[in-house]
Coordinates of N, CA, C and O in Angstrom, one line a residue:
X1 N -17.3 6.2 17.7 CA -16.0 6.6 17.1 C -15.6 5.4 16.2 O -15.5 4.3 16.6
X2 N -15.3 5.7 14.8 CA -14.9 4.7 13.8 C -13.1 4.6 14.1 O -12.4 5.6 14.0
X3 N -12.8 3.7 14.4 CA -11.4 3.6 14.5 C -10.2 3.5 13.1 O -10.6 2.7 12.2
X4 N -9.3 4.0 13.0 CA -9.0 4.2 11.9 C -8.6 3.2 11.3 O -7.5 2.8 11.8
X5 N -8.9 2.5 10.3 CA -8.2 1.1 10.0 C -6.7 1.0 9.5 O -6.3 -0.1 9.0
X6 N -5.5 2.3 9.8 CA -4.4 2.0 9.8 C -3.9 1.4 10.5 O -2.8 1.0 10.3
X7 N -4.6 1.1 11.8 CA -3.5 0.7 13.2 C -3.1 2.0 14.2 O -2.3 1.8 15.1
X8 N -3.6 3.2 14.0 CA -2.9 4.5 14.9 C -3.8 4.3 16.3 O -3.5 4.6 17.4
X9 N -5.0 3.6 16.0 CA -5.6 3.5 17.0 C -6.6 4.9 17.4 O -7.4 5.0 18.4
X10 N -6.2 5.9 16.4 CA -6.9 7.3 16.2 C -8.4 7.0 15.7 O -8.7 5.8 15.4
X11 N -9.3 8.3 15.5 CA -10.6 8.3 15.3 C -10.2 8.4 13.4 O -9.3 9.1 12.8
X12 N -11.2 7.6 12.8 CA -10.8 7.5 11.2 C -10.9 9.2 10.7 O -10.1 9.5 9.8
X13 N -11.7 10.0 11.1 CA -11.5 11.3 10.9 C -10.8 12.6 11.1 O -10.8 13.8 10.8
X14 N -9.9 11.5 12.1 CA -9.0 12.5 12.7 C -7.7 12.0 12.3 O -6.7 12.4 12.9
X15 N -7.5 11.0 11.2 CA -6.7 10.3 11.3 C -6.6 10.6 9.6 O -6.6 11.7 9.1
X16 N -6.6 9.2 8.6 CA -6.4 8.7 7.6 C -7.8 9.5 6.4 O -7.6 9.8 5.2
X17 N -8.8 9.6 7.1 CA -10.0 10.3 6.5 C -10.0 11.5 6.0 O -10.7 11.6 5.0
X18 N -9.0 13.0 6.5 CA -9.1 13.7 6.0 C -8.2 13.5 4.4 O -8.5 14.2 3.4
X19 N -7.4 12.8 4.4 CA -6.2 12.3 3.4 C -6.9 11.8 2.2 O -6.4 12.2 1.1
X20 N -8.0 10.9 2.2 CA -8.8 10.3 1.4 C -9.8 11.2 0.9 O -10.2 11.2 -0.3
X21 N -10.2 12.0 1.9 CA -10.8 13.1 1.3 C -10.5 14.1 0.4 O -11.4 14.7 -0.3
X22 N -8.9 14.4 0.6 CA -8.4 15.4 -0.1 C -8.1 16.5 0.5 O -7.3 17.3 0.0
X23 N -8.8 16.8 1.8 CA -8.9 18.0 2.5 C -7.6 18.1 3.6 O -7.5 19.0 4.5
X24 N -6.6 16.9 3.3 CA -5.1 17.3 4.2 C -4.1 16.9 3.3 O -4.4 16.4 2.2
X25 N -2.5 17.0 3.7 CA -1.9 16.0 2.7 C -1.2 15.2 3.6 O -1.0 15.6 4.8
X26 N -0.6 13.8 3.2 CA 0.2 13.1 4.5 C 1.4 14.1 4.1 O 1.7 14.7 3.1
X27 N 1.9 14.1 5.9 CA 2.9 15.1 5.9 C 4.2 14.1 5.8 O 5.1 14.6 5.1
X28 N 4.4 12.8 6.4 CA 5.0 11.9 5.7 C 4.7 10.7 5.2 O 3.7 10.1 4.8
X29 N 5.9 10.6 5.1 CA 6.1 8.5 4.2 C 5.1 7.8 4.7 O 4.1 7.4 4.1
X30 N 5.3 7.6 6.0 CA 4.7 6.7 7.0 C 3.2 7.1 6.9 O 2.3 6.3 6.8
X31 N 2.9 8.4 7.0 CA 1.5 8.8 7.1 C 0.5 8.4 5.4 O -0.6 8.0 5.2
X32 N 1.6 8.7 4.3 CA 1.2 7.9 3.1 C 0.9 6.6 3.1 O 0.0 6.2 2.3
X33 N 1.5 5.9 3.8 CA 1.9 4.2 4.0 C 0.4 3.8 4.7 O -0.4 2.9 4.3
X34 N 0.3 4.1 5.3 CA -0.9 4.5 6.4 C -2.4 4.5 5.7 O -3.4 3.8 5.8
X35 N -2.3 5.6 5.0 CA -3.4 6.5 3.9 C -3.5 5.4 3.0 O -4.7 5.1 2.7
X36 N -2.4 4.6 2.3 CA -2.6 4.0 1.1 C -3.4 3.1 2.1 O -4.6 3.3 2.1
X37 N -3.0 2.1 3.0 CA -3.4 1.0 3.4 C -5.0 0.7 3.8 O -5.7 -0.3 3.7
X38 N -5.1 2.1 4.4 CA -6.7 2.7 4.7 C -7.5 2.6 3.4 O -8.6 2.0 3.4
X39 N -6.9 3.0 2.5 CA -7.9 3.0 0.8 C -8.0 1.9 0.6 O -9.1 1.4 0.2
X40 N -6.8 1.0 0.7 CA -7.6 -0.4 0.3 C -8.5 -1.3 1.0 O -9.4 -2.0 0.4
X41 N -8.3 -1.0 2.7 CA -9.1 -1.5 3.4 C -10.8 -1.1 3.6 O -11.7 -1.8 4.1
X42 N -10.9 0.5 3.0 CA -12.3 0.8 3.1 C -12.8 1.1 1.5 O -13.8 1.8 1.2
X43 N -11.9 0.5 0.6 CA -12.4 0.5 -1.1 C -12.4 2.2 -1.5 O -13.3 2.6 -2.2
X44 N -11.4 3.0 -1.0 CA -11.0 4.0 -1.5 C -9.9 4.1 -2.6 O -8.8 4.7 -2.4
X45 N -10.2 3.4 -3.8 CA -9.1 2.9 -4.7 C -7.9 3.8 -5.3 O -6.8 3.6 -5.8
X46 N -9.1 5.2 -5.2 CA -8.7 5.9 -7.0 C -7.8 6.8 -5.9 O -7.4 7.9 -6.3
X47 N -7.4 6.5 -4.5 CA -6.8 7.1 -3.9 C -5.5 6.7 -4.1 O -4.5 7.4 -3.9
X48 N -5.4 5.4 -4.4 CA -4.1 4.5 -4.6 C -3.6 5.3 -5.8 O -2.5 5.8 -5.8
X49 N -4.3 5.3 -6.8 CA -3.8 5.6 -8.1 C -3.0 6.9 -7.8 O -1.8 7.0 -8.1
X50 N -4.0 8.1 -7.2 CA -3.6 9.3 -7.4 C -2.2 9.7 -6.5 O -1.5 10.7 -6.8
X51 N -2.1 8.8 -5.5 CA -1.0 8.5 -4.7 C 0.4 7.7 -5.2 O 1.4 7.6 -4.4
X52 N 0.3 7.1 -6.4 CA 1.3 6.3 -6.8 C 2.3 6.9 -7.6 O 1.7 7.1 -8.6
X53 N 3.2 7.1 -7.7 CA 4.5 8.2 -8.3 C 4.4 8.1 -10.3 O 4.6 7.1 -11.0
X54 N 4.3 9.0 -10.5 CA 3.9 9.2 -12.4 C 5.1 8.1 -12.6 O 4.9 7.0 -13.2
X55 N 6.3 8.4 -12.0 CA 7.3 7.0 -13.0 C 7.3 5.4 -13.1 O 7.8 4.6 -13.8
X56 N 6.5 5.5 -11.9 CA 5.9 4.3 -12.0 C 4.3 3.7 -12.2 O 4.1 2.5 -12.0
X57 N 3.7 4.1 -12.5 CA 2.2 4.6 -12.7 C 1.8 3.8 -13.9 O 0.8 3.1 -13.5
X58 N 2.2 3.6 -15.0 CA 2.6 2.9 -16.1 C 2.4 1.6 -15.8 O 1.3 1.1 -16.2
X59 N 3.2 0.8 -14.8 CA 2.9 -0.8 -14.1 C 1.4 -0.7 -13.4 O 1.0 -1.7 -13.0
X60 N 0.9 -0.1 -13.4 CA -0.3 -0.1 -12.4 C -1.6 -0.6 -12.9 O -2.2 0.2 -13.7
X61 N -2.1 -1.9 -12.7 CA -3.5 -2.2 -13.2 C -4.3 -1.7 -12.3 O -4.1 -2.2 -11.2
X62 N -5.3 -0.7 -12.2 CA -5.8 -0.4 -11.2 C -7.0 -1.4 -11.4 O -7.9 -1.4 -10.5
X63 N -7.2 -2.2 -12.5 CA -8.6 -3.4 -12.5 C -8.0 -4.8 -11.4 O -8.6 -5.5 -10.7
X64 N -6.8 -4.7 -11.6 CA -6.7 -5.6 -10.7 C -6.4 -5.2 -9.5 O -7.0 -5.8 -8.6
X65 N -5.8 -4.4 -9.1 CA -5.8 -3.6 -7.4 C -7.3 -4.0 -7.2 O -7.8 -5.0 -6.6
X66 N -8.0 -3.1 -7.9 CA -9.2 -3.1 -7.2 C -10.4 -4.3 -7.2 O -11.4 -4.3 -6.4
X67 N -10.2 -5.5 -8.2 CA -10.7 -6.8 -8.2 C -9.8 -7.2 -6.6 O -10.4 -7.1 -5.6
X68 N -8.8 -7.6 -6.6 CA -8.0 -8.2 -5.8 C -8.5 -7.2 -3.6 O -8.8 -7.7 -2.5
X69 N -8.3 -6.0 -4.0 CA -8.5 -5.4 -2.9 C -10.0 -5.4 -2.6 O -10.2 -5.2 -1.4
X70 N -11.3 -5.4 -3.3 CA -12.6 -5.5 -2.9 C -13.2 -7.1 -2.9 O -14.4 -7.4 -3.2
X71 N -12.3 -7.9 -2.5 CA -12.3 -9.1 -3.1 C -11.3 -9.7 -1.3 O -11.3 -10.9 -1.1
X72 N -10.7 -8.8 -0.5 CA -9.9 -9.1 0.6 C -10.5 -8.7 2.2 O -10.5 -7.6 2.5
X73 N -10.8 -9.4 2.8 CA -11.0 -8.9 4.0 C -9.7 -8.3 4.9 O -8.8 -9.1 5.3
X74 N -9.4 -6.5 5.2 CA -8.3 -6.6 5.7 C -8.4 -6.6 6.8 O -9.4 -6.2 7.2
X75 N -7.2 -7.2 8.0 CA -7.1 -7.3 9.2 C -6.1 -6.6 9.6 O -6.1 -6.7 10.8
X76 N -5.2 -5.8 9.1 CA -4.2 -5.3 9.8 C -3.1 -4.3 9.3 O -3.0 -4.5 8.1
X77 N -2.2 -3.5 9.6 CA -1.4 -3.3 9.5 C -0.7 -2.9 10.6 O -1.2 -2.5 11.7
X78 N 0.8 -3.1 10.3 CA 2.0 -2.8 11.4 C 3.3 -2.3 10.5 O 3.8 -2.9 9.6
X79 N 3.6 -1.0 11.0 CA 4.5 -0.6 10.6 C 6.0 -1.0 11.3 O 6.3 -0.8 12.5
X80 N 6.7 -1.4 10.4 CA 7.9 -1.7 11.4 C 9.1 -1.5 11.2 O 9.8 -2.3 11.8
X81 N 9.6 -0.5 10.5 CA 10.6 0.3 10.2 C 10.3 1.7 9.2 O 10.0 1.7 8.0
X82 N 10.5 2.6 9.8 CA 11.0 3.9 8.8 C 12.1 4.4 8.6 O 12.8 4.3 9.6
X83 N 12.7 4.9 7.5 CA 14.0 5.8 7.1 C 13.9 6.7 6.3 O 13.5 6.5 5.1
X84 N 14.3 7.9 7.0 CA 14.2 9.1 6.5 C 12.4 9.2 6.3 O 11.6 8.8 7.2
X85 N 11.9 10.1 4.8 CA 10.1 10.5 5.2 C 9.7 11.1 5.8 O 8.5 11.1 5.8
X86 N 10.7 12.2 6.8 CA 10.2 13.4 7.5 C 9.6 14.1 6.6 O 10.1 14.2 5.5
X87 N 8.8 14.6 6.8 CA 8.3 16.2 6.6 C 9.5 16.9 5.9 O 9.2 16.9 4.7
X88 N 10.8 17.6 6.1 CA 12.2 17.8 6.2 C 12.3 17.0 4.8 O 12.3 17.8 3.9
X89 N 12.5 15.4 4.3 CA 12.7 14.6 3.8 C 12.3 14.6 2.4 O 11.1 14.7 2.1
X90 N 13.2 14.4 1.5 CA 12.6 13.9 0.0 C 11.9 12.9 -0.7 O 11.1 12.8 -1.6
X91 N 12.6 12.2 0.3 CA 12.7 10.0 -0.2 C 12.8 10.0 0.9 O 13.4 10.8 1.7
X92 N 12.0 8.5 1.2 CA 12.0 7.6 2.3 C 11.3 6.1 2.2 O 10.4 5.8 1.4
X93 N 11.9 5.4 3.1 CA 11.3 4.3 3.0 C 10.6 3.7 4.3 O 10.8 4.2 5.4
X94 N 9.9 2.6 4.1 CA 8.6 2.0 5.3 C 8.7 0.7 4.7 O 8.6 0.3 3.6
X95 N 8.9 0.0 6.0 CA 9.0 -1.4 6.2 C 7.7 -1.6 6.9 O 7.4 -1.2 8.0
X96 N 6.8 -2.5 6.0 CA 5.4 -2.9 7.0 C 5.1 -4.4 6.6 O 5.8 -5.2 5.9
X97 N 3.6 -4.7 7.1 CA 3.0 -5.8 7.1 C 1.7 -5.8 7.4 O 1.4 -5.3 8.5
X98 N 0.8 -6.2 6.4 CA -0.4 -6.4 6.3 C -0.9 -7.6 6.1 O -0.6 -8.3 5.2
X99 N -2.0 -8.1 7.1 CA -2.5 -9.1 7.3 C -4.2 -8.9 6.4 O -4.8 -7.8 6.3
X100 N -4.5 -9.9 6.0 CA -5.4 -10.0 5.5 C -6.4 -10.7 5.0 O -5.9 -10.7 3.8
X101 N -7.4 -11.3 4.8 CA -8.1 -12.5 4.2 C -8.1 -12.7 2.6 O -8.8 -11.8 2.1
X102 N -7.7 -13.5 1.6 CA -8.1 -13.5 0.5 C -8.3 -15.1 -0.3 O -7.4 -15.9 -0.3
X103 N -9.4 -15.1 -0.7 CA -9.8 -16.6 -1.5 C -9.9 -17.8 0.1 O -9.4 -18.9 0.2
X104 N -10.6 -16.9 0.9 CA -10.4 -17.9 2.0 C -9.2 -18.2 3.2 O -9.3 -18.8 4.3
X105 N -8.1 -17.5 2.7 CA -7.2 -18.3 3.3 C -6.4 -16.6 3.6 O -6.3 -15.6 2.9
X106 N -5.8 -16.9 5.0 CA -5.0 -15.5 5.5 C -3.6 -15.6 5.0 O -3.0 -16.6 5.0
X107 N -3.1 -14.3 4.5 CA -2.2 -14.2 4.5 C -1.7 -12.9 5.0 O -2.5 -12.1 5.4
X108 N -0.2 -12.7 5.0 CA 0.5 -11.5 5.8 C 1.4 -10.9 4.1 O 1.9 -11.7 3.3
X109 N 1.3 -9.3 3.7 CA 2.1 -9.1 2.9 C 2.9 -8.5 3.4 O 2.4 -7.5 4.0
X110 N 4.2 -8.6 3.5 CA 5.5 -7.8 4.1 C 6.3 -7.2 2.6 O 6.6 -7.7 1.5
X111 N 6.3 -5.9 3.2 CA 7.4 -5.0 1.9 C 7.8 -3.6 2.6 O 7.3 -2.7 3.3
X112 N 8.9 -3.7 2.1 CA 9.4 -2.5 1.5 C 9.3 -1.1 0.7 O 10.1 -0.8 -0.2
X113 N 8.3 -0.3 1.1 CA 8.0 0.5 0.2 C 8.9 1.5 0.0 O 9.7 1.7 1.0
X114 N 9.0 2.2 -1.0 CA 10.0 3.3 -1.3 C 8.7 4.4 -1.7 O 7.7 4.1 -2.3
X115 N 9.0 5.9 -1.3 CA 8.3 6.8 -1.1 C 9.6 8.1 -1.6 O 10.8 8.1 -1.3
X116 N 8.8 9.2 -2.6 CA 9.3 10.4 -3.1 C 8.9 11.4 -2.6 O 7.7 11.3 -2.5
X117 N 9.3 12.3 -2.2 CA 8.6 13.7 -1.6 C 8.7 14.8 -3.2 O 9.8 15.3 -3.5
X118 N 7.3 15.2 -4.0 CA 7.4 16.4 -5.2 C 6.8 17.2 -5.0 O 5.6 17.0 -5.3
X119 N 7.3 18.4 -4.5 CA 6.4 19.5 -4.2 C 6.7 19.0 -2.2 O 7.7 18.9 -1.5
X120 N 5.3 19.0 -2.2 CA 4.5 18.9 -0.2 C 4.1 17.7 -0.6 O 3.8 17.1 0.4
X121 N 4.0 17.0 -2.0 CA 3.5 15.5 -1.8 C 4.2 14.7 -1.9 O 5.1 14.8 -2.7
X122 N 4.2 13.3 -0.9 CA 4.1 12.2 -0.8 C 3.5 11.1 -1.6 O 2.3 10.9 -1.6
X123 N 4.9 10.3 -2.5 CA 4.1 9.6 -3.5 C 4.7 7.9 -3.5 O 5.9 7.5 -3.6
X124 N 3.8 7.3 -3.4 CA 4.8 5.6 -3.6 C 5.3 5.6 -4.9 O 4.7 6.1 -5.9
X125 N 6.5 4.9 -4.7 CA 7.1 4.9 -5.7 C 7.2 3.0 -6.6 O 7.1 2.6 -7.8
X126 N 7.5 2.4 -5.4 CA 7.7 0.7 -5.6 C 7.8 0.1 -4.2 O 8.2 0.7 -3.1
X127 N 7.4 -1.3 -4.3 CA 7.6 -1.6 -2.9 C 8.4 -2.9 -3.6 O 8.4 -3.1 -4.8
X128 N 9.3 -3.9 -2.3 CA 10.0 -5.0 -2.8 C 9.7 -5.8 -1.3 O 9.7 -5.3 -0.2
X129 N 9.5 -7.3 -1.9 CA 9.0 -8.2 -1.0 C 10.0 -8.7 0.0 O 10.9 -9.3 -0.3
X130 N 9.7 -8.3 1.5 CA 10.9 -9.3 2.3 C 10.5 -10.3 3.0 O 9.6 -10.4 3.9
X131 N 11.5 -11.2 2.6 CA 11.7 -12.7 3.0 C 10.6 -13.3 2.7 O 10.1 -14.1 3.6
X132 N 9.9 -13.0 1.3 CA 9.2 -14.2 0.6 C 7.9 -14.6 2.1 O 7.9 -15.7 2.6
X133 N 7.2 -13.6 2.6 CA 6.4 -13.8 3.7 C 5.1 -14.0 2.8 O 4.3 -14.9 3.2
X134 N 4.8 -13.5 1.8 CA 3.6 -13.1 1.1 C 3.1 -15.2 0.7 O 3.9 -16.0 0.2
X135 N 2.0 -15.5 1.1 CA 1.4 -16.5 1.3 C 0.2 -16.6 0.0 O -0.9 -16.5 0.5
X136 N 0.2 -16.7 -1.0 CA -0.9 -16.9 -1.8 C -1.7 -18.5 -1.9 O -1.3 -19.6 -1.7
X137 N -3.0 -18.1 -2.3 CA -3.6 -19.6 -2.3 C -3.7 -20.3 -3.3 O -2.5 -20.4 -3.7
X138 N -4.4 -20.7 -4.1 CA -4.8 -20.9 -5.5 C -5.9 -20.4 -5.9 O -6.9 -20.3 -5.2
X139 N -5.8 -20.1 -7.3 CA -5.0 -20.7 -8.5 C -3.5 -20.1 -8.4 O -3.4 -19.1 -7.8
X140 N -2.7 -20.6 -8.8 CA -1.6 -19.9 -8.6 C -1.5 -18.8 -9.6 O -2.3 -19.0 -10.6
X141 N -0.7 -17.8 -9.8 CA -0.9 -16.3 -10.2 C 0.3 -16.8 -11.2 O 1.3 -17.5 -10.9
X142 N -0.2 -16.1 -12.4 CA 0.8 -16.4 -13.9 C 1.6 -15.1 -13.8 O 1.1 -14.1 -13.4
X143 N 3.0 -15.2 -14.3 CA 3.5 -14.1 -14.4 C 2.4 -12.8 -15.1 O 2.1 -11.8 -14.4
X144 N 1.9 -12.9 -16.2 CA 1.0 -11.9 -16.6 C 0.3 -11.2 -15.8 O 0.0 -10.0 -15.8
X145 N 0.0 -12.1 -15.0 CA -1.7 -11.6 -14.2 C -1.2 -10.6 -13.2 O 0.0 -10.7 -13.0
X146 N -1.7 -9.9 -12.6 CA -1.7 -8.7 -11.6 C -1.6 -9.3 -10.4 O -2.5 -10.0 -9.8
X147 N -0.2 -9.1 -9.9 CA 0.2 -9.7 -8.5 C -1.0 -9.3 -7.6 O -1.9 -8.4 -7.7
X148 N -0.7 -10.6 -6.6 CA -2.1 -10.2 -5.7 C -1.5 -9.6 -5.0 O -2.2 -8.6 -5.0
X149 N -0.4 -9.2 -3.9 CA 0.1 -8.4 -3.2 C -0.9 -6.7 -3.3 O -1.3 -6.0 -2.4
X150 N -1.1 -6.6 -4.7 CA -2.2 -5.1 -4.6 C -0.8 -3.9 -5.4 O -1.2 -2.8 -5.6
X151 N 0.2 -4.1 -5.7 CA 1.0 -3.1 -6.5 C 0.4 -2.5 -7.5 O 0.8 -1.4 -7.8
X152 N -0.4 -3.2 -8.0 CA -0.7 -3.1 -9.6 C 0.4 -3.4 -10.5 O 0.3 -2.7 -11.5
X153 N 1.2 -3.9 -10.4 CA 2.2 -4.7 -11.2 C 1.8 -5.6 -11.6 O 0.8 -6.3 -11.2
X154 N 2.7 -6.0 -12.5 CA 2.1 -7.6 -13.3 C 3.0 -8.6 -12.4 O 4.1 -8.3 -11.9
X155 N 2.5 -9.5 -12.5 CA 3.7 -10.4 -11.1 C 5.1 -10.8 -11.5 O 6.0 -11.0 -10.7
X156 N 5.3 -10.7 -13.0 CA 6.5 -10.7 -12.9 C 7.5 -9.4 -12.8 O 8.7 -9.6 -12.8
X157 N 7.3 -8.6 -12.8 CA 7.8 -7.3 -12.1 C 7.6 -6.7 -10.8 O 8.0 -5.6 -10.4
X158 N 6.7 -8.1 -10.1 CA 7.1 -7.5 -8.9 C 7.1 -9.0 -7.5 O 8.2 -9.2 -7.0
X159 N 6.4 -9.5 -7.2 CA 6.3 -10.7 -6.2 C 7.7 -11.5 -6.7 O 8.8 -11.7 -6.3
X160 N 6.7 -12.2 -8.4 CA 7.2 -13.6 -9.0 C 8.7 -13.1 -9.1 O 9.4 -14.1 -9.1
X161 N 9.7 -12.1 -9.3 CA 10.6 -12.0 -9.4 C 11.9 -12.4 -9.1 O 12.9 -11.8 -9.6

C-alpha cells in the first residue's frame, strides 16, 4: 500500500490519487489543500495550475513552482485549522504547514490558504504567510524571482511582502 503523501494516513488511491487523476473532485477546501500538496510532493504540477483560481492565475510562474518543487524533498504536511469549505460552502479557508528539504537545508512553510467553491469546484485562490515561519537558505530570493514558498508568485507579491 502506497501511503498517501497528504498526511490522511489513507492508501494514495483511495485518497489524493483519484483527484490528480481527474477521475473525482475534492469535495472540500481541505481535501483541495490536501490534493495540491500531493502534486507537489509526487511532481504532479499541471495539477497545481489547473487547480489555482482564473483571478489569480496571472501571478503564477508555473517554471518556477515546478523548478522549485522538483528541486524539494517533501516531508510533511499538517493541517491545522479549517473555516467554512464544506461541501455546503463557497469560500473557505485552511491553515497548514509543510515541512520540507530545499538547497540542503529544512524548512517549514506555514500559510494561510484562501479557497473558492465555482460550480462543484474547489479552487485556490491566494495563500498569506503566518508568523514569518518560512525559513529560506541562500542565495537569498530577489523580489523578482519566484517565491520559493511554491505560490507561483513573484516574491514580492507574496513572502517578501
Amino acid at each position: 500500500m502506497k501511503v498517501c503523501p497528504c498526511g490522511s494516513e489513507k492508501n494514495f488511491d483511495d485518497c489524493c490519487g483519484p483527484y490528480l487523476k481527474g477521475t473525482k473532485i475534492p469535495p472540500t477546501a481541505e481535501a483541495l489543500m490536501r490534493s495540491r500538496y500531493t502534486a507537489f510532493a509526487v511532481g504532479e504540477l499541471d495539477y497545481v495550475e489547473l487547480t489555482h483560481h482564473e483571478s489569480t492565475k496571472k501571478d503564477l510562474d508555473m517554471e518556477g513552482v515546478k523548478s522549485w518543487a522538483s528541486n524539494s524533498q517533501w516531508l510533511g504536511l499538517e493541517i491545522l485549522e479549517t473555516e467554512k469549505g464544506l461541501a455546503k460552502d463557497t469560500e473557505g479557508k485552511v491553515e497548514f504547514k509543510c515541512k520540507f528539504i530545499f538547497n540542503e537545508a529544512s524548512q517549514t512553510h506555514h500559510e494561510l490558504s484562501t479557497f473558492v467553491k465555482d460550480g462543484d469546484r474547489w479552487f485556490f485562490v491566494d495563500g498569506v504567510m503566518r508568523n514569518g515561519t518560512l525559513r529560506r537558505s541562500e542565495p537569498k530570493v530577489g523580489r523578482n524571482d519566484p517565491c520559493p514558498c511554491g505560490s507561483g508568485k513573484k516574491a514580492k507579491k507574496c513572502c517578501h511582502q
